[in-house]
Coordinates of C-alpha atoms and ligand atoms in Angstrom, one line a residue:
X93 CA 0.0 0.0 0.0
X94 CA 1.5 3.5 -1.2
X95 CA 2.0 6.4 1.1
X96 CA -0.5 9.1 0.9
X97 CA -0.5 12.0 3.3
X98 CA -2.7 15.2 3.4
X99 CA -1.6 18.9 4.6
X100 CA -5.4 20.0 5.2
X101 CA -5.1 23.4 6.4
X102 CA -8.2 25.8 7.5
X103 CA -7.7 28.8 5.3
X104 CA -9.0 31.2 8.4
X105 CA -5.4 32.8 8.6
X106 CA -2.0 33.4 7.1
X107 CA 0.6 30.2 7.4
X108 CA 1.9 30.2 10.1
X109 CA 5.3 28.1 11.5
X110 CA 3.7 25.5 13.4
X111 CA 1.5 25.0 10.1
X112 CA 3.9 24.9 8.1
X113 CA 6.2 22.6 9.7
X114 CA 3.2 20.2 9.7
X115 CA 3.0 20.6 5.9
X116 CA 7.0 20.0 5.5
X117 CA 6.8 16.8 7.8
X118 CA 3.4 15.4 5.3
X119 CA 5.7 16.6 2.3
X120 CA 9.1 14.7 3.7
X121 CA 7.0 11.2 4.4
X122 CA 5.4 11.2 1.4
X123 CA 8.7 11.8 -0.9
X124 CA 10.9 9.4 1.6
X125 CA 8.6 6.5 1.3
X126 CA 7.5 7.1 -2.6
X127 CA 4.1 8.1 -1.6
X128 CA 1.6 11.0 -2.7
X129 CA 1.2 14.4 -1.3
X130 CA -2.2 16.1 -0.9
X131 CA -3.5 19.5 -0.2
X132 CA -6.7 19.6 0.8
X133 CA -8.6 22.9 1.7
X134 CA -10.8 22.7 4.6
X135 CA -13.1 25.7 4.5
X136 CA -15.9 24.3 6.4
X137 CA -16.2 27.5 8.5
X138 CA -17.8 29.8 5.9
X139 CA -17.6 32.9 8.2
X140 CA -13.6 32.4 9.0
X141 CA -12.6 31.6 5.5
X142 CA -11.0 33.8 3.1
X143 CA -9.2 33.7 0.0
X144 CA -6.7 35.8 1.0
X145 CA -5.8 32.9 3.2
X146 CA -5.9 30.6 0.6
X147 CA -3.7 32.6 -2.1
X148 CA -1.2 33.1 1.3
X149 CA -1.1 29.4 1.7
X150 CA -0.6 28.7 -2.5
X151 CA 2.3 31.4 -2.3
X152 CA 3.6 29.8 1.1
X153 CA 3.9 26.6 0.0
X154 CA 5.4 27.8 -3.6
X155 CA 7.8 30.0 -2.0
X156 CA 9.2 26.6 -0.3
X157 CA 9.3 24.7 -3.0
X158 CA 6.7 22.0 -2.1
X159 CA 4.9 20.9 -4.4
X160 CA 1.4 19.0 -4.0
X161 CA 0.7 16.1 -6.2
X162 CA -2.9 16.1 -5.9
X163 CA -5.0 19.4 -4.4
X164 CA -6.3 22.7 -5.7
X165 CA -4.8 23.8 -8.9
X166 CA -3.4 20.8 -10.1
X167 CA -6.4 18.5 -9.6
X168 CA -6.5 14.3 -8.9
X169 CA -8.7 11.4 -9.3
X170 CA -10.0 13.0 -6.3
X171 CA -11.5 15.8 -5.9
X172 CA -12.7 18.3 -5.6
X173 CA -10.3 18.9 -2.7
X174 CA -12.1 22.0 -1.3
X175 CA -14.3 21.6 1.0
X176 CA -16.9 23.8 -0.1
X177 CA -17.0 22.0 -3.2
X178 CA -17.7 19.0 -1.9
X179 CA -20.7 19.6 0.3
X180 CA -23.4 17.3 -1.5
X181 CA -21.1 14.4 -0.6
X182 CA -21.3 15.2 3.0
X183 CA -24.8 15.6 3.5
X184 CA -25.4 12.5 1.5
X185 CA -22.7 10.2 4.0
X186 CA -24.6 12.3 6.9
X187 CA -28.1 10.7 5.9
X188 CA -26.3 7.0 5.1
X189 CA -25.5 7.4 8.6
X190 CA -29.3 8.7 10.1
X191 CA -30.5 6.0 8.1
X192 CA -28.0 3.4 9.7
X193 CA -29.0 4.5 13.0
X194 CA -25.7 6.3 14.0
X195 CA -26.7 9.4 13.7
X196 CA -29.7 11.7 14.4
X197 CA -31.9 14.6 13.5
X198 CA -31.3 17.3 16.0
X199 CA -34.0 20.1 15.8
X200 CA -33.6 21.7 18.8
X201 CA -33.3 25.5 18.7
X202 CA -30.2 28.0 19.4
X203 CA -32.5 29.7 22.2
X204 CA -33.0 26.1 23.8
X205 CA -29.3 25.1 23.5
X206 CA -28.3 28.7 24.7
X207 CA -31.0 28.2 27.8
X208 CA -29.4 24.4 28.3
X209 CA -25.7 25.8 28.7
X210 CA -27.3 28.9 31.2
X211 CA -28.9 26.3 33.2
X212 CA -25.9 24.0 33.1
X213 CA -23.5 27.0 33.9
X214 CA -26.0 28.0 36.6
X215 CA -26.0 25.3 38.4
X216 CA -22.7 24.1 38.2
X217 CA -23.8 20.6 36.4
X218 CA -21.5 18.2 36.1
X219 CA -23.4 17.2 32.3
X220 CA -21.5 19.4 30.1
X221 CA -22.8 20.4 26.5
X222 CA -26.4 18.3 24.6
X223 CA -28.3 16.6 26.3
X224 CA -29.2 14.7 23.8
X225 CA -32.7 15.8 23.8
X226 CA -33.4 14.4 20.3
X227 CA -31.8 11.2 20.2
X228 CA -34.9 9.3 20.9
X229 CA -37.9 11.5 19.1
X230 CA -40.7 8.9 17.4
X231 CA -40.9 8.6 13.7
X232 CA -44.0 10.7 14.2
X233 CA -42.2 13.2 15.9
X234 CA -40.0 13.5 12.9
X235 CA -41.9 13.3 10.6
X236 CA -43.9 16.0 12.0
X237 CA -41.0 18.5 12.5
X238 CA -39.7 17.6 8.8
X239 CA -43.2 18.3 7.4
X240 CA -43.0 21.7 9.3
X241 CA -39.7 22.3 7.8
X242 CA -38.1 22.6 11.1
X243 CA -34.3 23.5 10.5
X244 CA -32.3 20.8 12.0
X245 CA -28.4 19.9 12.4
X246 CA -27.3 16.3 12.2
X247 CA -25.6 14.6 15.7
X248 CA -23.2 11.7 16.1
X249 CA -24.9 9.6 18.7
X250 CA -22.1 8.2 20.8
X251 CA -22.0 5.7 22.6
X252 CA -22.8 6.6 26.2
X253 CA -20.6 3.4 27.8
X254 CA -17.7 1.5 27.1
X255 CA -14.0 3.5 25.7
X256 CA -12.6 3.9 22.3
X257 CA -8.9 4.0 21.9
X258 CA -6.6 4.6 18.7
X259 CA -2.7 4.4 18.2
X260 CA -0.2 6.7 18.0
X261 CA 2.7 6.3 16.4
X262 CA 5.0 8.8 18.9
X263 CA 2.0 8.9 21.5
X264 CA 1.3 5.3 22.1
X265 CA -2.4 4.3 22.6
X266 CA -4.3 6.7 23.1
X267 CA -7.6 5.8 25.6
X268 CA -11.0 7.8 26.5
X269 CA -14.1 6.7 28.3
X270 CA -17.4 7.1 25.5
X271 CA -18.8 8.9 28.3
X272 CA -16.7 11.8 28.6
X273 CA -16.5 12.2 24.5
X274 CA -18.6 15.5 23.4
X275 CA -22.2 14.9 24.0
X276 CA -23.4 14.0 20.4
X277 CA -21.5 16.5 18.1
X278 CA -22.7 18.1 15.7
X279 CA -21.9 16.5 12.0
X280 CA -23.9 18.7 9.7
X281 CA -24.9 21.9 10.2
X282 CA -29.0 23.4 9.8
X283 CA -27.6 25.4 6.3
X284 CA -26.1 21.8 5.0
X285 CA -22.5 22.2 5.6
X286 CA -20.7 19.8 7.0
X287 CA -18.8 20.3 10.4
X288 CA -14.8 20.2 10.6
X289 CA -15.2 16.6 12.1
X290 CA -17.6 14.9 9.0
X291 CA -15.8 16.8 6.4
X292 CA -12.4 15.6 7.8
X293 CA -13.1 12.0 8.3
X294 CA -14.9 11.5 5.0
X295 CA -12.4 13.2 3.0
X296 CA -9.4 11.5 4.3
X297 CA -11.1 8.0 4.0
X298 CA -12.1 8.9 0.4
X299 CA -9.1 10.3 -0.4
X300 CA -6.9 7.2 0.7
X301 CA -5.0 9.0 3.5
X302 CA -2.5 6.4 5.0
X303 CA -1.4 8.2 7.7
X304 CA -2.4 11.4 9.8
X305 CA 0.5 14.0 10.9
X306 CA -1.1 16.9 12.4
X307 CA -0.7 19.1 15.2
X308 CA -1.2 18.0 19.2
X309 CA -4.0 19.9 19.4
X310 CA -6.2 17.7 17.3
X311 CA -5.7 14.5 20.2
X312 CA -8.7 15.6 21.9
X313 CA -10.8 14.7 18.8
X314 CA -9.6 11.4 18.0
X315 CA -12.1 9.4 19.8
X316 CA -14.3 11.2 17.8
X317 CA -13.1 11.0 15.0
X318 CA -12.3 7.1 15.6
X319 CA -16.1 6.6 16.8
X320 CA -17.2 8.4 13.0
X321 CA -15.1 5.8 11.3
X322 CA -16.8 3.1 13.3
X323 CA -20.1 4.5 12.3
X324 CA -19.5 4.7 8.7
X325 CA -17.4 0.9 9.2
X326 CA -14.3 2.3 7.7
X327 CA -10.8 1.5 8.6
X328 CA -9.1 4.8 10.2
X329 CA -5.4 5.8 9.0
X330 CA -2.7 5.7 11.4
X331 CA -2.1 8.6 13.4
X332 CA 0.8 10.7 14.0
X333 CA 0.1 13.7 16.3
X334 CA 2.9 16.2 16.3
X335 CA 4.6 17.7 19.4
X336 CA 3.7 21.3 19.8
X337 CA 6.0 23.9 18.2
X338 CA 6.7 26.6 21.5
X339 CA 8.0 29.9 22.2
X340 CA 11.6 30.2 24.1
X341 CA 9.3 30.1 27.6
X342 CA 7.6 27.2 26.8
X343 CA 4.6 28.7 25.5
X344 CA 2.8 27.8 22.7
X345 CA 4.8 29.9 20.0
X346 CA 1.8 32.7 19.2
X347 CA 1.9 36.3 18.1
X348 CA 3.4 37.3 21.3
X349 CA 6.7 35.6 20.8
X350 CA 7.3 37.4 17.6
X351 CA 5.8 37.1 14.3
X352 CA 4.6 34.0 13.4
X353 CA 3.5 34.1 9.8
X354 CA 5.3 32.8 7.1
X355 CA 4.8 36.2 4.8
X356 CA 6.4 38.0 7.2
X357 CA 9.5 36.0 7.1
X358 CA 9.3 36.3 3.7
X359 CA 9.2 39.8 3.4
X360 CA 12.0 40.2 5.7
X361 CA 14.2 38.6 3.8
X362 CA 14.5 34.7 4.8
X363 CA 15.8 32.4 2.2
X364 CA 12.9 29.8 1.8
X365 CA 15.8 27.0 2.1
X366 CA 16.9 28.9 5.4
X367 CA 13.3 28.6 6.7
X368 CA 12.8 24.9 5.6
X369 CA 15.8 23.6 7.3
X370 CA 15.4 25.6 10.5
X371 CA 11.5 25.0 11.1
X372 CA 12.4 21.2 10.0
X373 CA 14.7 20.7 13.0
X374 CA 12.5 22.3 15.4
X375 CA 10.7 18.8 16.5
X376 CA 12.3 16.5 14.2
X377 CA 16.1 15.4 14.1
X378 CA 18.7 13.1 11.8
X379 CA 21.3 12.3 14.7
X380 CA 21.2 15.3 17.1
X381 CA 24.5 16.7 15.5
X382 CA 23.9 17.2 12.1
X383 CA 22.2 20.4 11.8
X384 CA 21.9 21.3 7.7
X385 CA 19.6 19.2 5.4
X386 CA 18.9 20.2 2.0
X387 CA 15.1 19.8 0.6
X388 CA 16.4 17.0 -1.2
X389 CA 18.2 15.6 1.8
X390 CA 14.6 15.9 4.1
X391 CA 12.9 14.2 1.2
X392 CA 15.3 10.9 1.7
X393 CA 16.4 11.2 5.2
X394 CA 13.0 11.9 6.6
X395 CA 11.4 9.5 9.3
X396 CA 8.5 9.3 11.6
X397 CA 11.0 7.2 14.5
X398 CA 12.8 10.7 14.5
X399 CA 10.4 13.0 15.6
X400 CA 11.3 14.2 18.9
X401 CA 8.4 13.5 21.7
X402 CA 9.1 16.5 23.4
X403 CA 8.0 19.9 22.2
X404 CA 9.6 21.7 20.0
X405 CA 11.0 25.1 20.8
X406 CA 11.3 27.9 17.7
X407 CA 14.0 30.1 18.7
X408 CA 13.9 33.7 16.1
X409 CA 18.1 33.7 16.8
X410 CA 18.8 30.4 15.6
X411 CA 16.6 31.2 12.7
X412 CA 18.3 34.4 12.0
X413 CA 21.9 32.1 12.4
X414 CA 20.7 29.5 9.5
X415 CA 19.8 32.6 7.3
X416 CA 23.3 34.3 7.8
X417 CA 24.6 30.8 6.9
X418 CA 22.7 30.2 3.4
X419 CA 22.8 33.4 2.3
X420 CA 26.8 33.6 2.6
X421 CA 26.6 30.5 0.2
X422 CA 25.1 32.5 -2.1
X423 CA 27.3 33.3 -5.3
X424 CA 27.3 36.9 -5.6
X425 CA 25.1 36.8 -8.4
X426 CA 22.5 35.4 -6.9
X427 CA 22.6 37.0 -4.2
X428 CA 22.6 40.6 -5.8
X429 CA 19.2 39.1 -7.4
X430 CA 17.7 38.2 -4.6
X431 CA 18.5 41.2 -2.6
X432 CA 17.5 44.0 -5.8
X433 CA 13.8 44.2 -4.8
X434 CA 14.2 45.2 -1.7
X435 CA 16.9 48.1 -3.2
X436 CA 14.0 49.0 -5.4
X437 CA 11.5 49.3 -2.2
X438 CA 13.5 51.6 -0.5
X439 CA 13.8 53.2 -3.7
X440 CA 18.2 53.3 -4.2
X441 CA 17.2 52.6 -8.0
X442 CA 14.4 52.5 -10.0
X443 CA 12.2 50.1 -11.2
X444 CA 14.3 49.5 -14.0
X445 CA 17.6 49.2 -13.0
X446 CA 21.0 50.1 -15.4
X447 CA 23.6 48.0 -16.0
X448 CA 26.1 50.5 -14.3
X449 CA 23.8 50.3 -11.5
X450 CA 23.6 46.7 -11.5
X451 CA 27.2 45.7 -11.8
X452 CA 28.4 49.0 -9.2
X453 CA 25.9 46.9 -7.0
X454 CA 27.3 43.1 -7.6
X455 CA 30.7 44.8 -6.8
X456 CA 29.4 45.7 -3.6
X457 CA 28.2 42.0 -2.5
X458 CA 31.9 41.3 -0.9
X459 CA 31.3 44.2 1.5
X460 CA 27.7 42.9 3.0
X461 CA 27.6 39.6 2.5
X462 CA 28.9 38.5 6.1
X463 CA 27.1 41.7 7.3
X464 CA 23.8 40.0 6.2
X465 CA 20.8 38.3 8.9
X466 CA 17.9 38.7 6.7
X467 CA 17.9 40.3 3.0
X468 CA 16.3 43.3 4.2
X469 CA 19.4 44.5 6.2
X470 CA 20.4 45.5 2.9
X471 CA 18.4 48.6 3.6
X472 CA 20.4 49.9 6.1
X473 CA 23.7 49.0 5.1
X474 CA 23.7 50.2 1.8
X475 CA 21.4 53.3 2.8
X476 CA 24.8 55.8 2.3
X477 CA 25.6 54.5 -1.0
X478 CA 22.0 55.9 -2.1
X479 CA 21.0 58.4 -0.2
X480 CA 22.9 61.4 1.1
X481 CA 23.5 60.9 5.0
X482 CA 22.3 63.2 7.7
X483 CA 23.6 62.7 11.3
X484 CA 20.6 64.1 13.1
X485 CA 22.5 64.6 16.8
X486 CA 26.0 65.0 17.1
X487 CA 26.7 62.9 19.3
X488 CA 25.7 60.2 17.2
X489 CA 29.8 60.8 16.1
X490 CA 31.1 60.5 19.3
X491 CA 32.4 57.2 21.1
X492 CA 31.2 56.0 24.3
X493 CA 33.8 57.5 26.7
X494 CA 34.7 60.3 24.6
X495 CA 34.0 64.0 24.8
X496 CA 32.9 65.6 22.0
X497 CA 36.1 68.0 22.0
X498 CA 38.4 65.3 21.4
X499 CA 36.1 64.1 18.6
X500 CA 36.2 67.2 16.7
X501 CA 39.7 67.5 17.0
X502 CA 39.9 63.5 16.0
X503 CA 38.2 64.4 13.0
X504 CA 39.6 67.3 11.6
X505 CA 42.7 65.3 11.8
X506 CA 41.6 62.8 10.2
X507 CA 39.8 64.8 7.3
X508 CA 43.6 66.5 6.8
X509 CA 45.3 63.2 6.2
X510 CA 42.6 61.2 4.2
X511 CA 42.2 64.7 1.8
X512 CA 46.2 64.5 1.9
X513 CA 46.4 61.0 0.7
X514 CA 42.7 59.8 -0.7
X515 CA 43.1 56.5 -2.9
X516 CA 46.4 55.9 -1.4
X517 CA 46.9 52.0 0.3
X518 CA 44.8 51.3 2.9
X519 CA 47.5 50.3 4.9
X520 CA 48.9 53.7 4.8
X521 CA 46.1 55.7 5.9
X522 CA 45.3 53.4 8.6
X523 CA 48.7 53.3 9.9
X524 CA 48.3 57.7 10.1
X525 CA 44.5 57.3 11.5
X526 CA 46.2 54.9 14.2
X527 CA 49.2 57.6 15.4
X528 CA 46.4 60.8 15.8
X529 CA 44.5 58.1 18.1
X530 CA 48.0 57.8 20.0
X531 CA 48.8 61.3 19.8
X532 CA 45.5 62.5 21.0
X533 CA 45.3 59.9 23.8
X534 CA 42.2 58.2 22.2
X535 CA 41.4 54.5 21.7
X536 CA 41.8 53.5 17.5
X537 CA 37.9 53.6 17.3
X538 CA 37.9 57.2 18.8
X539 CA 39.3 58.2 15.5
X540 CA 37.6 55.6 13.1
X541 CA 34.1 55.9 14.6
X542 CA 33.4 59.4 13.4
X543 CA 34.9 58.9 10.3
X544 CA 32.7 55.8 9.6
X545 CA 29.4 58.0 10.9
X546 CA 30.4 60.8 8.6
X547 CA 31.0 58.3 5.7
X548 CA 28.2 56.3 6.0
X549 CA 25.6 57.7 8.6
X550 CA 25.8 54.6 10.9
X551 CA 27.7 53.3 13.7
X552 CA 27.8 49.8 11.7
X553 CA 28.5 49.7 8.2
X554 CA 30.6 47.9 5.8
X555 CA 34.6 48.4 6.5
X556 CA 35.3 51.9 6.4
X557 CA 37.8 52.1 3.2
X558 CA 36.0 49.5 1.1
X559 CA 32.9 52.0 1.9
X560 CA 34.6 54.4 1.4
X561 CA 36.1 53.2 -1.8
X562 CA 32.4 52.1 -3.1
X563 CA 31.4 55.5 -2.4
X564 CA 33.9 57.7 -4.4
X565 CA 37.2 59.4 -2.7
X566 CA 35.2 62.7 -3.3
X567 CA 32.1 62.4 -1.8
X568 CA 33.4 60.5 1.3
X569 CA 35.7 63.5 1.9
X570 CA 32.8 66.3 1.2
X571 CA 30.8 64.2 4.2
X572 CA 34.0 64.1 6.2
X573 CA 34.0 67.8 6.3
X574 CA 30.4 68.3 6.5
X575 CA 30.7 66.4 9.7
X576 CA 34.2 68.1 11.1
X577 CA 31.7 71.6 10.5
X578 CA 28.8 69.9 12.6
X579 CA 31.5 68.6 15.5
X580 CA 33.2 72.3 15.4
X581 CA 29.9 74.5 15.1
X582 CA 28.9 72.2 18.3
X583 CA 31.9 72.5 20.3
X584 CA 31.8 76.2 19.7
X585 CA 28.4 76.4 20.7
X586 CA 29.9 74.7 24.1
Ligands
LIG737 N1 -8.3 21.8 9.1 C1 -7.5 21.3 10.3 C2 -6.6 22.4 10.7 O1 -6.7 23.5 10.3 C3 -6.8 20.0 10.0 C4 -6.7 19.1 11.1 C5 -6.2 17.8 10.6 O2 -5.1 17.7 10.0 O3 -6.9 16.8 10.7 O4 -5.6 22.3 11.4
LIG738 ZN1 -32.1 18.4 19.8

């Protein structure tokens, strides 16, 4: 029997980490074991649904590189595999399974079910949710209400005694009492749409699912979903419920941790293969040393036995540490490609881009490439290439420790002996830049510091001469005086 997993995602939201992780694991198994990977939307809540969601997760998963073998888009023997598209099926399995006496008409109203959970919540009951009112109404009684058109939602009727276990392949067996299962859940709702829990269970049995990898969160409705496949007498897949992904203090990772959706990552500037292997690791591991897996290499390598138990924590600096790490194995030309859109957002060139611009900017890649977390740092670091700089406070030129005297003096010094010797060997100049520092009594970087602000605007940048360099002699020295004038017109001011 072949492999087939499903990634069946709610489109109520953008992808998110956990989420995706879920859909890599699904994607690994099914290419390490020769097997098919589906996508299946599950839009059963109308209201919650948007396709904004479901263009986020198309671009997600492309942006990854995972590609679905049957779902949306590219079609399968079968689909459809939206939900909404498939909502004759599921009111049709609902009435096989009235008919076969495992389910039931439920006609009560909201303002009874609403009084049921007051009186409940009133008096502390111990009967939680339906009473299962309707479970045992006479033919005539339903006849009656269906002649009167009554609106009515379909119930599971479970069984009130004896236990209904499953396995699990990293949980074990996985035990709870009928009794304390949901009160008769609903399976399709009074407007004919199935509930998450029908849709779910007849999809994946249709669709030939071999094996269930979801999130934790899901265990709670196993029984149920085990006492649906018992109803309909199917055979239920094997179940793989994945550890939780967490925030740093053992939280569940959520919005207050950080941002959590993939399109932010994205837009940042994380490389997709970055993302891959870091969310990858994060609940799953090879031998806990080897830390860098190719797509290709998950796609062989991967195994349920090596899923951790525990949870799994998402920590944003390691993330940021496997981005530094792929991008610096960029070649230079790629990564100048990759990194041009966001030079075009911050508009430093225009939309169409010269080839002086584009080759000054390839020649440039040596100088940030190690300087590089995320793509977007680009921004900043190549800001003073672009843009003229404006030092806003003056003592945004002054080292910590410093006065602002010595800085000025520092820098008129230095402005002398780089006008003196501009384009001469780096060596040179650095070894003059190093005696002011002595003769002045100032640490190396009390000299260097205010020449880099001056050159480039920032306290971080590139090196200083190879900015310096990309920037033209000329320029670097008119900024060099501009900022001696703003140190001197400040100490005068003093
Ligand atoms: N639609 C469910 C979700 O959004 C899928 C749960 C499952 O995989 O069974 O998480
Ligand atoms: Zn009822």
């Amino acid at each position: 029997m072949s492999v087939r997993v499903r990634y069946a995602p709610s489109p109520t939201g953008l992808q998110h980490i956990g989420g995706v992780r879920t859909a890599l694991f699904n994607y690994f198994f099914a290419r390490a074991n020769k097997g098919s990977f589906i996508l299946r939307i599950e839009d059963t809540d109308r209201e919650r649904s948007t396709n904004e969601s479901i263009q986020d997760l198309y671009d997600t998963l492309n942006w990854l590189g995972i590609e679905w073998d049957e779902g949306p888009v590219v079609g399968g023997e079968y689909g459809p595999y939206i939900q909404s598209e498939r909502s004759r099926l599921y009111a049709q399995y609902a009435d096989q399974l009235i008919a076969d006496g495992k389910a039931y008409r439920c006609f009560c109203t909201p303002e009874r079910l609403d009084a049921l959970r007051e009186e409940q919540e009133k008096t502390k009951s111990k009967e939680k949710g339906y009473d299962r009112h309707c479970r045992n109404l006479s033919e005539e009684e339903i006849a009656h209400n269906l002649a009167q058109n009554m609106p009515y939602v379909v119930r599971l009727k479970v069984p009130t005694e004896g236990k209904t276990s499953f396995e699990d392949v990293l949980m074990g067996t996985i035990t709870r009492k009928n009794k304390d299962v949901n009160p008769d859940p609903v399976l399709l709702k009074s407007d004919g749409f199935p509930t998450y829990h029908l849709a779910n269970v007849i999809d994946d049995h249709l669709m030939g699912i071999t094996h269930i990898m979801r999130a934790q969160e899901w265990i709670p409705s196993g029984p149920l979903h085990i006492l649906l496949y018992e109803a309909f007498g199917w055979t239920p897949p094997l179940y793989c419920h994945l550890p939780m992904v967490m925030g740093k203090d053992g939280q569940k990772l959520s919005k207050r941790h950080g941002s959590t959706a993939v399109r932010d990552f994205r837009e940042k500037g994380y490389l997709p293969e970055a993302l891959m292997n870091y969310v990858s690791m994060v609940g799953w591991s090879y031998d806990d040393k080897r830390e860098f897996f190719s797509k290709e290499e998950f796609c062989e390598l991967f195994s349920l036995e090596k899923i951790n138990k525990a949870p799994g924590i998402f920590d944003y600096k390691k993330l940021e540490w496997y981005n530094g790490i792929y991008i610096r194995e960029k070649r230079d030309e790629e990564l100048a490609a990759l990194l041009l859109p966001y030079l075009k957002e911050a508009g430093f060139v225009g939309s169409q881009v010269s080839e002086q611009e584009s080759s000054f900017f390839l020649s440039i890649m040596p100088l940030i490439k190690e300087r590089l977390k995320v793509l977007s740092d680009v921004i900043p670091l190549t800001r003073f290439l672009y843009q003229e700089v404006a030092v806003e406070d003056v003592q945004e030129f002054v080292p910590k420790k410093q006065s602002l005297g010595d800085t000025a003096v520092a820098l008129a010094r230095a402005y002398e002996i780089l006008k003196a010797h501009a384009g001469e060997a780096v060596e040179i100049l650095e070894e003059q830049l190093v005696e002011v520092s002595k003769e002045l009594g100032l640490k190396v970087n009390g000299v260097f510091m205010p020449i880099r602000v001056a050159v480039t605007g920032s306290q971080v940048s590139p090196p200083l001469f190879d900015s310096i360099r990309a920037l033209g002699w000329e320029k670097a020295l008119q900024r060099i005086e501009d900022g001696v004038k703003m140190l001197e017109g400040e100490v005068d001011d003093e």
